[in-house]
């Protein structure tokens, strides 16, 4: 009798109803972050409401396409893991500076296209750096990713940055209610429902939020039914040297962040990242960033909040996230649907975010549990790396007097912590004569 080899959980295709529920859950987890970048950049450039709406729909469309490229993959593009893609926050400050100092959107898009091409060219180089990411480094980076995301959830809990009632007890109460619902569903519901605990928490939270006046759906009526993003809507791209240099620095930062995210998902899903798959994943980032420059949006990277969702739900299928990518494409083509999703109030997302982002940090701790800390300097590597990663999160203005390129690298807790962890690991464990390197202190734990 012929036997079929078992399908890896990453490649399993759940039933359609589960695909839809799990996929929508991923969309809700990243939607606020996805639309924040075009809102911030467009707002700083004082674009009209119509142009802002165009930026958002273009962003959602390319988010979906980028996610499909990363999850489904073709040829040497795509890591083929459950990875959601979205605009990187590392590019916000440079893009605002480019856009407001005379270059405008065409200069932004020119620099984004060049950055995307550079990422595709550099992807094999980063693939060769994988050996510098042993469990000591990867566990530390995953821990930093989770910790650096927690303030995002905290701002959502309080009502969202800039909201008139930021920190109001009612906001925190709503977030706490959603958190309790998520935990209750996870603990007491059947297996399928426990895996969509975040979705259930958001839906229940929204149902409670509407009658208490936390949100309304006025924006749904104002939104168009159909919106098509056309290439170079804001004019042909221009290529300015200063803008390109700034965006190339951003490219290095996003490649570092994406590397950490890909390794984290690889560990959570039991399909470890190898040199070739890392290169393929980064190459997909580069292609998506080029598409972003062509279709009026911005650089793309793996979204860490969805890494936490994978770890929390233990749903490892890449086709679930591919479905989420399809939903994002629909939201980008149908602005009215996007307006419905946008109506979810920040405290509802905050309650769910606390669980998801905490899960990322806990996954880092789990990886570090397999690292030997006796008779070596590994504790110092973790301690200093976490400190450097948390520093810009706790004190956002600490590097404001430094050059722009330095701020771009160090203001990201993930890239700052990652660079520190790699450097200290080389210093303490790989230089000739280091006893700890001979003791193999970085034995990984079983995922």
PDB file of C-alpha atoms in Angstrom, residues 209-332:
ATOM      1  CA  UNK A 209     -18.362  49.453  22.527  1.00  0.00           C
ATOM      2  CA  UNK A 210     -21.059  50.607  20.094  1.00  0.00           C
ATOM      3  CA  UNK A 211     -23.952  51.173  22.553  1.00  0.00           C
ATOM      4  CA  UNK A 212     -21.574  52.854  25.023  1.00  0.00           C
ATOM      5  CA  UNK A 213     -20.488  55.386  22.421  1.00  0.00           C
ATOM      6  CA  UNK A 214     -16.910  54.254  21.881  1.00  0.00           C
ATOM      7  CA  UNK A 215     -17.302  54.251  18.119  1.00  0.00           C
ATOM      8  CA  UNK A 216     -19.715  54.828  15.303  1.00  0.00           C
ATOM      9  CA  UNK A 217     -20.002  53.771  11.707  1.00  0.00           C
ATOM     10  CA  UNK A 218     -20.487  57.192  10.108  1.00  0.00           C
ATOM     11  CA  UNK A 219     -17.304  56.710   8.106  1.00  0.00           C
ATOM     12  CA  UNK A 220     -18.777  53.629   6.454  1.00  0.00           C
ATOM     13  CA  UNK A 221     -21.468  55.671   4.734  1.00  0.00           C
ATOM     14  CA  UNK A 222     -18.943  58.227   3.485  1.00  0.00           C
ATOM     15  CA  UNK A 223     -16.529  55.640   2.042  1.00  0.00           C
ATOM     16  CA  UNK A 224     -16.599  54.678  -1.635  1.00  0.00           C
ATOM     17  CA  UNK A 225     -17.650  51.207  -2.686  1.00  0.00           C
ATOM     18  CA  UNK A 226     -14.748  50.697  -5.080  1.00  0.00           C
ATOM     19  CA  UNK A 227     -11.249  52.167  -5.068  1.00  0.00           C
ATOM     20  CA  UNK A 228      -8.538  51.290  -7.602  1.00  0.00           C
ATOM     21  CA  UNK A 229      -4.898  52.220  -6.984  1.00  0.00           C
ATOM     22  CA  UNK A 230      -3.100  53.187 -10.185  1.00  0.00           C
ATOM     23  CA  UNK A 231       0.706  53.325 -10.551  1.00  0.00           C
ATOM     24  CA  UNK A 232       2.340  56.700  -9.835  1.00  0.00           C
ATOM     25  CA  UNK A 233      -0.952  58.364  -8.917  1.00  0.00           C
ATOM     26  CA  UNK A 234       0.914  61.294  -7.337  1.00  0.00           C
ATOM     27  CA  UNK A 235       3.323  61.754 -10.255  1.00  0.00           C
ATOM     28  CA  UNK A 236       6.446  60.104 -11.631  1.00  0.00           C
ATOM     29  CA  UNK A 237       9.022  59.258  -8.938  1.00  0.00           C
ATOM     30  CA  UNK A 238      12.067  61.472  -8.509  1.00  0.00           C
ATOM     31  CA  UNK A 239      15.431  60.189  -7.342  1.00  0.00           C
ATOM     32  CA  UNK A 240      17.196  62.492  -4.890  1.00  0.00           C
ATOM     33  CA  UNK A 241      20.507  61.395  -3.373  1.00  0.00           C
ATOM     34  CA  UNK A 242      19.761  62.443   0.220  1.00  0.00           C
ATOM     35  CA  UNK A 243      16.358  60.735   0.177  1.00  0.00           C
ATOM     36  CA  UNK A 244      17.829  57.532  -1.272  1.00  0.00           C
ATOM     37  CA  UNK A 245      20.612  57.402   1.337  1.00  0.00           C
ATOM     38  CA  UNK A 246      18.094  57.822   4.163  1.00  0.00           C
ATOM     39  CA  UNK A 247      15.889  55.065   2.773  1.00  0.00           C
ATOM     40  CA  UNK A 248      18.843  52.704   2.302  1.00  0.00           C
ATOM     41  CA  UNK A 249      19.523  53.009   6.034  1.00  0.00           C
ATOM     42  CA  UNK A 250      15.861  52.158   6.626  1.00  0.00           C
ATOM     43  CA  UNK A 251      16.279  49.146   4.336  1.00  0.00           C
ATOM     44  CA  UNK A 252      19.077  47.761   6.530  1.00  0.00           C
ATOM     45  CA  UNK A 253      16.949  48.283   9.644  1.00  0.00           C
ATOM     46  CA  UNK A 254      13.897  46.557   8.153  1.00  0.00           C
ATOM     47  CA  UNK A 255      16.012  43.644   6.938  1.00  0.00           C
ATOM     48  CA  UNK A 256      17.312  43.192  10.484  1.00  0.00           C
ATOM     49  CA  UNK A 257      13.784  43.361  11.936  1.00  0.00           C
ATOM     50  CA  UNK A 258      12.391  40.978   9.332  1.00  0.00           C
ATOM     51  CA  UNK A 259      15.203  38.510  10.028  1.00  0.00           C
ATOM     52  CA  UNK A 260      14.203  38.446  13.698  1.00  0.00           C
ATOM     53  CA  UNK A 261      10.522  38.002  12.842  1.00  0.00           C
ATOM     54  CA  UNK A 262      11.185  35.203  10.348  1.00  0.00           C
ATOM     55  CA  UNK A 263      13.359  33.336  12.840  1.00  0.00           C
ATOM     56  CA  UNK A 264      10.671  33.770  15.516  1.00  0.00           C
ATOM     57  CA  UNK A 265       7.918  32.352  13.287  1.00  0.00           C
ATOM     58  CA  UNK A 266      10.224  29.562  12.156  1.00  0.00           C
ATOM     59  CA  UNK A 267      10.690  28.489  15.773  1.00  0.00           C
ATOM     60  CA  UNK A 268       6.985  28.790  16.602  1.00  0.00           C
ATOM     61  CA  UNK A 269       5.932  26.705  13.609  1.00  0.00           C
ATOM     62  CA  UNK A 270       8.647  24.054  13.853  1.00  0.00           C
ATOM     63  CA  UNK A 271      10.042  24.912  10.434  1.00  0.00           C
ATOM     64  CA  UNK A 272      13.402  26.490  11.169  1.00  0.00           C
ATOM     65  CA  UNK A 273      14.766  29.260   8.985  1.00  0.00           C
ATOM     66  CA  UNK A 274      17.713  28.321   6.785  1.00  0.00           C
ATOM     67  CA  UNK A 275      20.065  30.438   4.746  1.00  0.00           C
ATOM     68  CA  UNK A 276      18.070  30.052   1.524  1.00  0.00           C
ATOM     69  CA  UNK A 277      14.638  30.607   3.110  1.00  0.00           C
ATOM     70  CA  UNK A 278      15.872  33.749   4.881  1.00  0.00           C
ATOM     71  CA  UNK A 279      17.141  35.118   1.578  1.00  0.00           C
ATOM     72  CA  UNK A 280      13.813  34.277  -0.085  1.00  0.00           C
ATOM     73  CA  UNK A 281      11.865  36.027   2.660  1.00  0.00           C
ATOM     74  CA  UNK A 282      13.994  39.166   2.474  1.00  0.00           C
ATOM     75  CA  UNK A 283      13.810  39.126  -1.325  1.00  0.00           C
ATOM     76  CA  UNK A 284       9.997  39.143  -1.009  1.00  0.00           C
ATOM     77  CA  UNK A 285      10.301  42.177   1.291  1.00  0.00           C
ATOM     78  CA  UNK A 286      12.314  43.941  -1.389  1.00  0.00           C
ATOM     79  CA  UNK A 287       9.836  43.136  -4.165  1.00  0.00           C
ATOM     80  CA  UNK A 288       6.931  44.323  -2.000  1.00  0.00           C
ATOM     81  CA  UNK A 289       8.774  47.558  -1.251  1.00  0.00           C
ATOM     82  CA  UNK A 290       9.300  48.175  -4.983  1.00  0.00           C
ATOM     83  CA  UNK A 291       5.580  47.564  -5.527  1.00  0.00           C
ATOM     84  CA  UNK A 292       4.915  50.011  -2.698  1.00  0.00           C
ATOM     85  CA  UNK A 293       6.875  52.725  -4.488  1.00  0.00           C
ATOM     86  CA  UNK A 294       5.022  52.041  -7.742  1.00  0.00           C
ATOM     87  CA  UNK A 295       1.523  51.846  -6.224  1.00  0.00           C
ATOM     88  CA  UNK A 296       1.741  54.946  -3.999  1.00  0.00           C
ATOM     89  CA  UNK A 297       2.627  53.423  -0.658  1.00  0.00           C
ATOM     90  CA  UNK A 298       5.704  52.692   1.451  1.00  0.00           C
ATOM     91  CA  UNK A 299       8.399  50.102   2.465  1.00  0.00           C
ATOM     92  CA  UNK A 300       7.155  46.718   3.695  1.00  0.00           C
ATOM     93  CA  UNK A 301       8.311  44.350   6.399  1.00  0.00           C
ATOM     94  CA  UNK A 302       7.058  41.393   8.460  1.00  0.00           C
ATOM     95  CA  UNK A 303       4.583  42.465  11.166  1.00  0.00           C
ATOM     96  CA  UNK A 304       5.635  41.376  14.634  1.00  0.00           C
ATOM     97  CA  UNK A 305       2.132  41.634  16.139  1.00  0.00           C
ATOM     98  CA  UNK A 306       1.038  38.758  13.940  1.00  0.00           C
ATOM     99  CA  UNK A 307       4.034  36.731  15.078  1.00  0.00           C
ATOM    100  CA  UNK A 308       2.449  36.867  18.530  1.00  0.00           C
ATOM    101  CA  UNK A 309      -0.882  35.725  17.131  1.00  0.00           C
ATOM    102  CA  UNK A 310       0.740  32.653  15.566  1.00  0.00           C
ATOM    103  CA  UNK A 311       2.333  31.755  18.888  1.00  0.00           C
ATOM    104  CA  UNK A 312      -0.834  32.382  20.877  1.00  0.00           C
ATOM    105  CA  UNK A 313      -3.283  30.460  18.676  1.00  0.00           C
ATOM    106  CA  UNK A 314      -0.821  27.726  17.617  1.00  0.00           C
ATOM    107  CA  UNK A 315      -2.385  27.907  14.126  1.00  0.00           C
ATOM    108  CA  UNK A 316       0.683  27.409  11.948  1.00  0.00           C
ATOM    109  CA  UNK A 317      -0.785  27.200   8.441  1.00  0.00           C
ATOM    110  CA  UNK A 318       0.630  29.728   5.988  1.00  0.00           C
ATOM    111  CA  UNK A 319      -2.628  29.476   4.042  1.00  0.00           C
ATOM    112  CA  UNK A 320      -4.433  31.128   6.944  1.00  0.00           C
ATOM    113  CA  UNK A 321      -2.224  34.187   6.594  1.00  0.00           C
ATOM    114  CA  UNK A 322      -2.503  33.991   2.799  1.00  0.00           C
ATOM    115  CA  UNK A 323      -6.284  34.240   3.315  1.00  0.00           C
ATOM    116  CA  UNK A 324      -5.650  37.318   5.470  1.00  0.00           C
ATOM    117  CA  UNK A 325      -3.681  38.726   2.536  1.00  0.00           C
ATOM    118  CA  UNK A 326      -6.663  38.124   0.281  1.00  0.00           C
ATOM    119  CA  UNK A 327      -8.917  39.943   2.756  1.00  0.00           C
ATOM    120  CA  UNK A 328      -6.519  42.907   2.743  1.00  0.00           C
ATOM    121  CA  UNK A 329      -6.653  43.023  -1.056  1.00  0.00           C
ATOM    122  CA  UNK A 330     -10.457  43.196  -0.832  1.00  0.00           C
ATOM    123  CA  UNK A 331     -10.253  45.960   1.778  1.00  0.00           C
ATOM    124  CA  UNK A 332      -7.918  47.860  -0.543  1.00  0.00           C
TER     125      UNK A 332
END
